[in-house]
Structure formats: structure tokens, C-alpha cells
Short mmCIF file of C-alpha atoms in Angstrom, two decimals:
data_model
loop_
_atom_site.label_atom_id
_atom_site.label_comp_id
_atom_site.label_asym_id
_atom_site.label_seq_id
_atom_site.Cartn_x
_atom_site.Cartn_y
_atom_site.Cartn_z
CA MET A 1 -2.13 30.59 -62.98
CA ALA A 2 0.49 30.21 -60.24
CA ALA A 3 -0.12 33.16 -57.98
CA PRO A 4 -3.07 35.44 -58.90
CA ALA A 5 -2.24 39.06 -57.76
CA ARG A 6 -5.16 40.63 -55.87
CA SER A 7 -3.78 44.17 -55.37
CA LEU A 8 -0.67 46.34 -55.73
CA CYS A 9 0.71 46.94 -52.29
CA HIS A 10 3.56 49.25 -53.13
CA ILE A 11 6.23 50.21 -55.63
CA ALA A 12 9.81 50.10 -54.25
CA PHE A 13 12.81 52.28 -55.37
CA HIS A 14 16.50 51.83 -54.77
CA VAL A 15 18.47 55.08 -54.50
CA PRO A 16 21.94 55.93 -53.09
CA ALA A 17 22.25 57.73 -49.74
CA GLY A 18 21.44 61.44 -50.04
CA GLN A 19 19.40 61.07 -53.27
CA PRO A 20 16.36 63.36 -52.82
CA LEU A 21 13.65 61.10 -54.10
CA ALA A 22 11.77 60.80 -50.82
CA GLN A 23 11.80 64.56 -50.30
CA ASP A 24 10.70 65.24 -53.88
CA LEU A 25 7.79 62.86 -53.59
CA GLN A 26 6.60 64.89 -50.52
CA ARG A 27 7.43 68.39 -51.70
CA ILE A 28 6.42 68.14 -55.31
CA PHE A 29 3.84 65.31 -55.54
CA GLY A 30 2.05 65.60 -52.21
CA PHE A 31 2.98 62.17 -50.79
CA GLN A 32 3.14 61.90 -46.99
CA PRO A 33 5.47 59.73 -44.89
CA LEU A 34 3.69 56.54 -43.71
CA ALA A 35 6.30 54.37 -41.99
CA ALA A 36 10.06 54.07 -41.70
CA ARG A 37 12.76 51.56 -40.85
CA GLU A 38 16.52 51.85 -40.45
CA ALA A 39 18.71 48.70 -40.15
CA ASP A 40 21.82 47.09 -41.64
CA GLY A 41 22.77 50.18 -43.56
CA TRP A 42 19.35 50.73 -45.15
CA ARG A 43 16.97 53.58 -44.58
CA GLN A 44 13.50 52.60 -45.76
CA LEU A 45 10.64 55.09 -46.01
CA ALA A 46 7.15 54.33 -47.15
CA LEU A 47 5.12 57.28 -48.52
CA ARG A 48 1.49 57.44 -49.42
CA SER A 49 -0.98 59.49 -51.47
CA GLY A 50 -4.43 58.02 -51.48
CA ASP A 51 -3.96 54.31 -52.22
CA ALA A 52 -0.61 54.84 -54.00
CA VAL A 53 2.36 53.76 -51.79
CA PHE A 54 6.01 54.14 -52.72
CA LEU A 55 8.79 52.52 -50.67
CA VAL A 56 12.13 54.33 -50.99
CA ASN A 57 15.08 52.05 -50.04
CA GLU A 58 18.04 54.41 -49.51
CA GLY A 59 21.61 53.32 -48.95
CA GLY A 60 22.72 49.77 -49.58
CA GLY A 61 24.05 48.03 -46.57
CA ARG A 62 24.55 44.38 -45.53
CA GLY A 63 21.97 41.89 -46.67
CA GLU A 64 18.64 42.65 -48.31
CA PRO A 65 16.23 45.45 -47.50
CA LEU A 66 13.13 44.20 -45.72
CA TYR A 67 10.38 43.05 -48.21
CA GLY A 68 12.70 43.37 -51.16
CA LEU A 69 15.98 42.56 -52.84
CA ASP A 70 19.06 44.60 -53.34
CA PRO A 71 19.56 44.43 -57.10
CA ARG A 72 22.78 46.54 -57.27
CA HIS A 73 21.46 48.63 -60.09
CA ALA A 74 23.70 50.76 -62.22
CA VAL A 75 21.41 53.69 -61.73
CA PRO A 76 18.68 54.80 -59.23
CA SER A 77 15.51 53.10 -60.25
CA ALA A 78 12.03 51.67 -59.45
CA THR A 79 13.15 48.06 -58.81
CA ASN A 80 10.19 46.17 -57.23
CA LEU A 81 6.50 45.71 -57.46
CA CYS A 82 4.82 44.25 -54.36
CA PHE A 83 1.56 42.36 -54.91
CA ASP A 84 -0.92 40.90 -52.37
CA VAL A 85 -1.55 37.21 -52.82
CA ALA A 86 -3.71 34.76 -50.90
CA ASP A 87 -0.98 32.24 -49.99
CA VAL A 88 2.68 33.21 -50.32
CA SER A 89 4.14 29.76 -49.67
CA ALA A 90 1.84 28.12 -52.18
CA ALA A 91 2.57 30.89 -54.71
CA ALA A 92 6.29 30.56 -54.27
CA ARG A 93 6.18 26.74 -54.75
CA ALA A 94 4.02 27.13 -57.88
CA LEU A 95 6.32 29.81 -59.39
CA ALA A 96 9.49 27.70 -58.61
CA SER A 97 7.82 24.69 -60.30
CA ARG A 98 7.52 26.85 -63.46
CA GLY A 99 11.19 27.56 -63.37
CA CYS A 100 10.94 30.94 -61.75
CA SER A 101 13.82 32.10 -59.54
CA VAL A 102 12.75 32.78 -55.92
CA PRO A 103 15.83 34.59 -54.47
CA VAL A 104 14.05 35.27 -51.17
CA ALA A 105 12.04 32.25 -49.99
CA PRO A 106 8.92 32.81 -47.94
CA VAL A 107 9.73 34.48 -44.63
CA SER A 108 7.41 35.86 -41.91
CA VAL A 109 7.88 39.11 -40.11
CA ARG A 110 6.04 39.90 -36.88
CA ASP A 111 5.60 42.92 -34.62
CA ALA A 112 3.02 44.18 -32.16
CA GLN A 113 0.60 45.01 -35.00
CA GLY A 114 0.55 41.48 -36.50
CA THR A 115 2.34 39.32 -39.04
CA ALA A 116 3.12 39.43 -42.74
CA THR A 117 4.72 36.72 -44.94
CA TYR A 118 6.52 37.56 -48.14
CA ALA A 119 8.77 36.07 -50.85
CA VAL A 120 10.68 37.77 -53.72
CA VAL A 121 10.53 36.41 -57.20
CA SER A 122 12.74 37.40 -60.17
CA SER A 123 10.65 38.64 -63.10
CA PRO A 124 11.55 38.22 -66.83
CA ALA A 125 11.85 42.00 -66.99
CA GLY A 126 15.48 41.72 -65.83
CA ASN A 127 15.79 44.71 -63.50
CA LEU A 128 12.42 44.29 -61.85
CA SER A 129 11.76 41.87 -58.98
CA LEU A 130 8.31 41.08 -57.63
CA THR A 131 7.44 40.72 -53.92
CA LEU A 132 4.48 38.46 -53.06
CA LEU A 133 2.88 39.51 -49.82
CA GLU A 134 0.41 37.96 -47.42
CA ARG A 135 -0.67 40.22 -44.64
CA ALA A 136 -4.21 39.20 -43.59
CA GLY A 137 -4.92 40.57 -40.14
CA PHE A 138 -2.04 43.00 -39.95
CA ARG A 139 -3.25 46.18 -38.22
CA GLY A 140 -0.31 48.58 -38.62
CA PRO A 141 0.02 51.54 -40.92
CA PHE A 142 2.34 49.74 -43.42
CA LEU A 143 4.09 46.45 -42.73
CA PRO A 144 5.70 44.69 -39.70
CA GLY A 145 9.14 45.92 -38.84
CA PHE A 146 8.34 49.54 -39.76
CA GLY A 147 7.63 52.28 -37.30
CA HIS A 148 4.87 54.86 -37.72
CA VAL A 149 6.01 58.32 -38.92
CA PRO A 150 3.98 61.36 -37.98
CA SER A 151 2.94 63.39 -41.09
CA ALA A 152 0.65 66.17 -42.20
CA THR A 153 -3.01 65.36 -42.31
CA GLY A 154 -3.74 66.91 -45.66
CA PRO A 155 -4.54 64.52 -48.50
CA GLY A 156 -2.31 64.42 -51.51
CA TRP A 157 -3.62 65.05 -55.02
CA VAL A 158 -3.08 61.45 -56.18
CA SER A 159 -5.69 58.82 -55.38
CA HIS A 160 -4.22 55.56 -56.76
CA VAL A 161 -1.81 54.00 -59.31
CA ASP A 162 -3.51 53.81 -62.64
CA HIS A 163 -0.95 51.90 -64.67
CA LEU A 164 2.62 50.72 -64.73
CA THR A 165 4.79 50.80 -67.91
CA LEU A 166 7.76 48.49 -68.49
CA ALA A 167 10.49 49.32 -71.00
CA CYS A 168 11.09 46.03 -72.85
CA THR A 169 13.62 44.72 -75.31
CA PRO A 170 12.38 44.53 -78.94
CA GLY A 171 10.32 41.39 -79.60
CA SER A 172 10.04 40.40 -75.95
CA SER A 173 6.45 41.56 -75.25
CA PRO A 174 4.74 38.25 -76.27
CA THR A 175 7.01 36.30 -73.90
CA LEU A 176 6.52 38.79 -71.06
CA MET A 177 2.69 38.76 -71.61
CA ARG A 178 2.60 34.98 -71.33
CA TRP A 179 4.71 35.01 -68.14
CA PHE A 180 2.51 37.61 -66.42
CA HIS A 181 -0.58 35.65 -67.60
CA ASP A 182 0.65 32.24 -66.38
CA CYS A 183 2.24 33.43 -63.19
CA LEU A 184 0.17 36.32 -61.89
CA GLY A 185 -3.15 36.12 -63.79
CA PHE A 186 -2.86 39.06 -66.14
CA ARG A 187 -4.86 39.04 -69.37
CA HIS A 188 -4.50 40.92 -72.67
CA LEU A 189 -6.33 44.26 -72.76
CA PRO A 190 -6.85 45.35 -76.34
CA LEU A 191 -5.94 49.02 -76.94
CA SER A 192 -7.54 49.02 -80.41
CA PRO A 193 -10.39 47.02 -82.00
CA GLY A 194 -9.38 43.55 -83.10
CA GLU A 195 -5.85 43.92 -81.75
CA ASP A 196 -3.59 40.86 -82.03
CA PRO A 197 -2.10 40.26 -78.62
CA GLU A 198 1.15 39.05 -80.27
CA LEU A 199 1.54 42.34 -82.10
CA GLY A 200 -0.02 44.87 -79.62
CA LEU A 201 -0.67 48.46 -80.67
CA GLU A 202 1.91 50.06 -82.95
CA VAL A 203 2.25 53.83 -82.57
CA GLU A 204 4.52 55.48 -85.12
CA ALA A 205 5.84 58.93 -84.15
CA GLY A 206 6.14 60.03 -87.76
CA SER A 207 8.83 62.03 -89.60
CA GLY A 208 11.33 59.23 -89.17
CA ARG A 209 11.20 59.42 -85.39
CA GLY A 210 10.46 55.81 -84.83
CA GLY A 211 7.76 54.79 -82.46
CA LEU A 212 6.71 52.08 -80.03
CA ARG A 213 4.69 48.94 -79.67
CA LEU A 214 2.40 48.80 -76.60
CA THR A 215 0.79 45.69 -75.12
CA ALA A 216 -1.65 46.26 -72.27
CA LEU A 217 -2.41 43.62 -69.53
CA GLN A 218 -4.97 43.59 -66.76
CA THR A 219 -6.07 41.29 -63.98
CA PRO A 220 -9.63 39.91 -63.79
CA PRO A 221 -12.46 42.05 -62.44
CA GLY A 222 -12.52 42.31 -58.69
CA SER A 223 -8.81 42.67 -58.21
CA ALA A 224 -7.18 46.04 -57.47
CA VAL A 225 -4.12 45.70 -59.69
CA PRO A 226 -3.23 48.54 -62.11
CA THR A 227 -3.05 48.02 -65.82
CA LEU A 228 0.47 46.80 -66.90
CA LEU A 229 1.84 48.20 -70.19
CA LEU A 230 4.70 46.63 -72.07
CA ALA A 231 6.48 49.12 -74.25
CA GLU A 232 9.17 48.37 -76.84
CA SER A 233 10.72 50.31 -79.65
CA LEU A 234 9.56 49.68 -83.16
CA LEU A 235 12.41 48.48 -85.29
CA GLY A 236 13.58 51.12 -87.76
CA ALA A 237 16.05 53.96 -88.18
CA THR A 238 15.94 56.81 -85.67
CA ASP A 239 18.24 59.63 -84.87
CA GLY A 240 20.24 58.19 -82.02
CA GLN A 241 18.65 56.23 -79.13
CA ASP A 242 15.00 56.61 -78.53
CA GLN A 243 13.60 56.72 -74.91
CA ILE A 244 13.13 53.00 -74.59
CA GLU A 245 16.58 52.26 -75.93
CA GLN A 246 18.06 54.83 -73.64
CA PHE A 247 16.30 53.22 -70.64
CA LEU A 248 17.60 49.76 -71.65
CA ALA A 249 21.11 51.09 -72.05
CA GLN A 250 21.30 52.96 -68.78
CA HIS A 251 19.57 50.20 -66.74
CA ARG A 252 21.42 47.47 -68.56
CA GLY A 253 18.09 45.75 -69.29
CA PRO A 254 14.31 46.13 -69.10
CA GLY A 255 12.56 47.61 -66.12
CA LEU A 256 9.82 49.97 -64.93
CA GLN A 257 9.95 53.11 -67.05
CA HIS A 258 7.10 55.08 -65.55
CA VAL A 259 4.16 55.00 -63.25
CA GLY A 260 0.77 56.56 -64.06
CA LEU A 261 -0.74 58.15 -60.96
CA TYR A 262 -4.48 58.86 -61.06
CA THR A 263 -5.76 62.28 -59.97
CA PRO A 264 -9.37 63.33 -59.75
CA ASN A 265 -8.40 66.92 -60.71
CA ILE A 266 -5.50 67.04 -63.09
CA MET A 267 -5.67 70.85 -63.47
CA LYS A 268 -5.13 71.36 -59.70
CA ALA A 269 -2.60 68.65 -59.41
CA THR A 270 -0.50 69.89 -62.32
CA GLU A 271 -0.62 73.44 -60.94
CA ARG A 272 0.58 72.21 -57.49
CA VAL A 273 3.38 70.21 -58.97
CA ALA A 274 4.50 73.14 -61.09
CA VAL A 275 4.32 75.58 -58.12
CA ALA A 276 6.38 73.16 -55.98
CA GLY A 277 9.10 73.12 -58.63
CA GLY A 278 8.25 69.94 -60.48
CA GLN A 279 9.49 69.78 -64.00
CA LEU A 280 6.88 68.75 -66.61
CA LEU A 281 7.41 67.76 -70.21
CA THR A 282 6.32 70.30 -72.87
CA PRO A 283 4.15 68.79 -75.58
CA PRO A 284 5.05 69.49 -79.20
CA SER A 285 3.90 73.03 -80.13
CA ALA A 286 1.72 71.58 -82.93
CA TYR A 287 -0.23 69.33 -80.54
CA TYR A 288 -2.83 71.91 -79.61
CA LEU A 289 -3.06 73.15 -83.24
CA GLN A 290 -4.12 69.81 -84.69
CA PRO A 291 -7.41 69.96 -86.60
CA GLY A 292 -10.30 69.35 -84.26
CA LYS A 293 -8.19 69.48 -81.08
CA GLU A 294 -9.72 72.69 -79.79
CA ARG A 295 -13.26 71.33 -80.44
CA GLN A 296 -12.27 68.06 -78.71
CA ILE A 297 -10.96 69.87 -75.63
CA LEU A 298 -14.12 72.08 -75.38
CA ALA A 299 -16.33 68.97 -75.72
CA ALA A 300 -14.58 67.50 -72.68
CA GLY A 301 -15.44 70.64 -70.73
CA HIS A 302 -11.96 72.21 -70.57
CA GLU A 303 -10.36 75.47 -71.79
CA PRO A 304 -7.78 74.85 -74.58
CA SER A 305 -5.55 77.69 -73.50
CA LEU A 306 -5.33 76.40 -69.89
CA LEU A 307 -4.44 72.91 -71.00
CA ALA A 308 -1.74 74.27 -73.29
CA GLN A 309 -0.43 76.46 -70.55
CA GLN A 310 0.05 73.48 -68.20
CA GLY A 311 1.11 71.00 -70.92
CA ILE A 312 -1.84 68.69 -70.33
CA LEU A 313 -2.71 66.27 -73.16
CA LEU A 314 -6.28 65.31 -74.00
CA ASP A 315 -7.60 62.55 -76.15
CA GLY A 316 -10.97 60.76 -76.70
CA ASP A 317 -14.36 61.06 -78.30
CA LYS A 318 -17.99 60.13 -77.83
CA GLY A 319 -18.07 61.71 -74.37
CA LYS A 320 -15.09 59.64 -73.11
CA PHE A 321 -11.84 61.48 -72.60
CA LEU A 322 -8.37 61.03 -71.17
CA LEU A 323 -6.10 63.72 -69.75
CA GLN A 324 -2.37 63.26 -69.10
CA VAL A 325 0.67 65.21 -68.11
CA PHE A 326 4.20 63.79 -67.79
CA THR A 327 7.07 64.80 -65.61
CA LYS A 328 10.70 64.88 -66.60
CA SER A 329 12.87 62.16 -65.10
CA LEU A 330 13.01 62.00 -61.33
CA PHE A 331 16.71 61.03 -61.60
CA ALA A 332 19.69 62.61 -63.24
CA GLU A 333 20.00 59.69 -65.50
CA ASP A 334 16.93 60.93 -67.46
CA THR A 335 15.08 57.59 -67.48
CA PHE A 336 12.26 56.94 -64.89
CA PHE A 337 9.41 59.45 -64.76
CA LEU A 338 5.82 59.91 -63.45
CA GLU A 339 2.56 60.53 -65.16
CA LEU A 340 -0.57 62.23 -63.80
CA ILE A 341 -3.75 60.99 -65.41
CA GLN A 342 -7.41 61.82 -65.14
CA ARG A 343 -10.13 59.78 -66.90
CA GLN A 344 -13.47 61.06 -67.97
CA GLY A 345 -14.97 57.78 -68.97
CA ALA A 346 -12.05 56.56 -71.10
CA THR A 347 -10.48 53.23 -70.16
CA GLY A 348 -7.62 52.99 -72.66
CA PHE A 349 -4.70 55.14 -73.70
CA GLY A 350 -5.14 57.62 -76.54
CA GLN A 351 -2.94 57.06 -79.50
CA GLY A 352 -2.60 60.73 -80.11
CA ASN A 353 -1.32 61.25 -76.55
CA ILE A 354 1.03 58.35 -76.84
CA ARG A 355 2.52 59.88 -80.03
CA ALA A 356 2.78 63.32 -78.38
CA LEU A 357 4.53 61.92 -75.38
CA TRP A 358 7.00 60.06 -77.53
CA GLN A 359 7.78 63.26 -79.49
CA SER A 360 8.08 65.29 -76.22
CA VAL A 361 10.63 62.96 -74.70
CA GLN A 362 12.58 62.75 -77.94
CA GLU A 363 12.72 66.55 -78.27
CA GLN A 364 13.76 66.89 -74.64
CA ALA A 365 16.55 64.38 -75.19
CA ALA A 366 17.68 66.26 -78.31
CA ARG A 367 17.78 69.54 -76.38
CA GLY A 368 19.87 67.87 -73.68
CA GLN A 369 22.33 66.60 -76.20
CA GLU A 370 22.70 70.12 -77.70
CA ALA A 371 23.26 71.74 -74.31
#
């Protein structure tokens, strides 16, 4: 592999001036300001909850934002994943030798807290760039060039990033999987027994609503990189654009569709998000009425009526369960969203929950079209 990723440092967003993403992350999701920088027409604010760090690049001035690339997106979006690597210069050379575009060659940034070296690589998921970062010995709160921002001391209700989901064009998952394997050290993670990595997991929504193909990737044990999910629409007739197709159309290509944020207490986290004004997706009404669903929820130690009230999905068996709740889009374009996830022993992604999420997004889109 060219540049094995050791950890996810941060996820970067590009938004226009005045877009309230940074405020929403604080007010609704409990993130706290970590560090800030203003230069060349850019306002960059890093926010943290546990080990999850988001970097909001606001504006769009001359040149590139520090530690990233200005992609000139058609819509506000999550545009960059920053990974820690052992040797940025060697990684950039290795990736370039494989034919990868390196629009920002290795550059070092120094301040009183130490030095960091980074390079930016174009990924095959068109709208998503990757920053490779080397910051051994840096002692500051975030990265060189950023100033500390005083914030509240209370911890947020998110502990780390659980997974990252890319919206991909139909048929592209095998190519993307090989790229992330060869370049960053990701490996196929089966979501079902005996799964063919070239085919992934097919989840049909039913009733002619289409569905999606999921391929999961993970880095070797010992790294701190979240699971990467490649999601593409299943070929077949649907009523209008599905959620993946809508993302591809609005973003004019593939990119980061949603981020799964791990919380140790999804009931409390969901309640806080709702009280703060966060908008959550409502699961299909039939979800909690499925045969065996009430028994499953009780076996996991939860009250069915409370989960239904908060829109929390639960899947799993044999003492291993997965709880998830999904927000509506963080942007007016109705594309990128967040997920809160809690695992009780489960390591995968429940097919029943995937199907329910798909139906929820499709029903939400249908209601928006009728309004």
C-alpha cells in the first residue's frame, strides 16, 4: 500500500459565508470550538466532541484553505477527509507514482506549538479530497497556524466517528475499493456471511422503491480509522431520483453523504438534539410493528415506546444490537446528514435499519416534493 492511514484527524466542510453549520454543530450536536484561523478570505473553525473533529471552512477567498483544497463545490458539502500518516513526503511520492493527482504537494507549517507537514490528494470519489498529515510532536490543540478558542468545558454527547459513507456512481464500488486498499490500506469488511467484495451487500427497499448496494472497508487492527462505506443505487425503476442519485446530481459527482457519530447513550443524545431544535428523520410507521421487533427491543434492554417516540432504530440478535437515529440534511440542498449510533456488541450495520433509513429518506423527499 502507498500510504497506510493510521487515524482520522478531521472531516472538513466547505460552506459559504453566513451558513450556520458551525453554530448548528455547537447548538444542536454539542460540539465545542477548538481552534480558529482567519486569512485570505477564509474563516476556518475546528470543533470537537470527544475524538470527533470537524473543520468548517467558511467563505472562499484567495488561494487554498490551510490543510485543504478549495474545490468550488456547487453546494455546501463535506469535502475533505484528513488522515494521519507516518511520512507525508514518502506517501505523496508513492501515490503520485500510482497516477494519483497531488494538487497540494507536501508543505510544512510551523508555529510556537510545533510543526505539521501535509499534502492533499485527489480521491476517485470526485468531490472528496484527502489530506495526508504528519504531526508528530505537535503540542497545540489542533494544528499549526490555528489559534486556541476558549469554549465551554462540558463534554459533548459524541465520542468518536464510527463510520463514513460515500455516495457513489452505480458500478464504481469495486474500483473505489481497490483504490482505498492499494493507496490507504483499507480492506473489505463483509456485511453478510460469504459476501463477495465485488458485489457487496444488496439491500432492496421493497415495493418498487429501489435500494442500494453497500461495500464496507476497514483498516487493519491497531489503527484508529472509522469504517468506510461505499453506497450506490441498485439499478432498477424507482419513482424519481433516490437519495444517492439526488446526492450525485446536486454535487455533480460522488462524495461524502453522511457521517456516523458514535454516542455511548443514544437516548440522551437524541433527546438533547431534539430539544436543541435538531430535525430527525421519522422511521416508517410500520417499522416498530414488524413481527418480533418489540421482543427484539426488549431483549436489548430498551422500551419500545421510547425508541418509537424518538425515532431510534434497533437491529441485531444473539445479545448484539445496534441503535441508530438519523438527522435530516444539515444543508438546504437536502443531501448531507449525520447519524447517531450506539453499539451493544454489534460490529456491522443491520439490514433492517438500512432498509428503514432508505424508506425514511425516500418518504421525506416525497413529502418535500408535494409541499
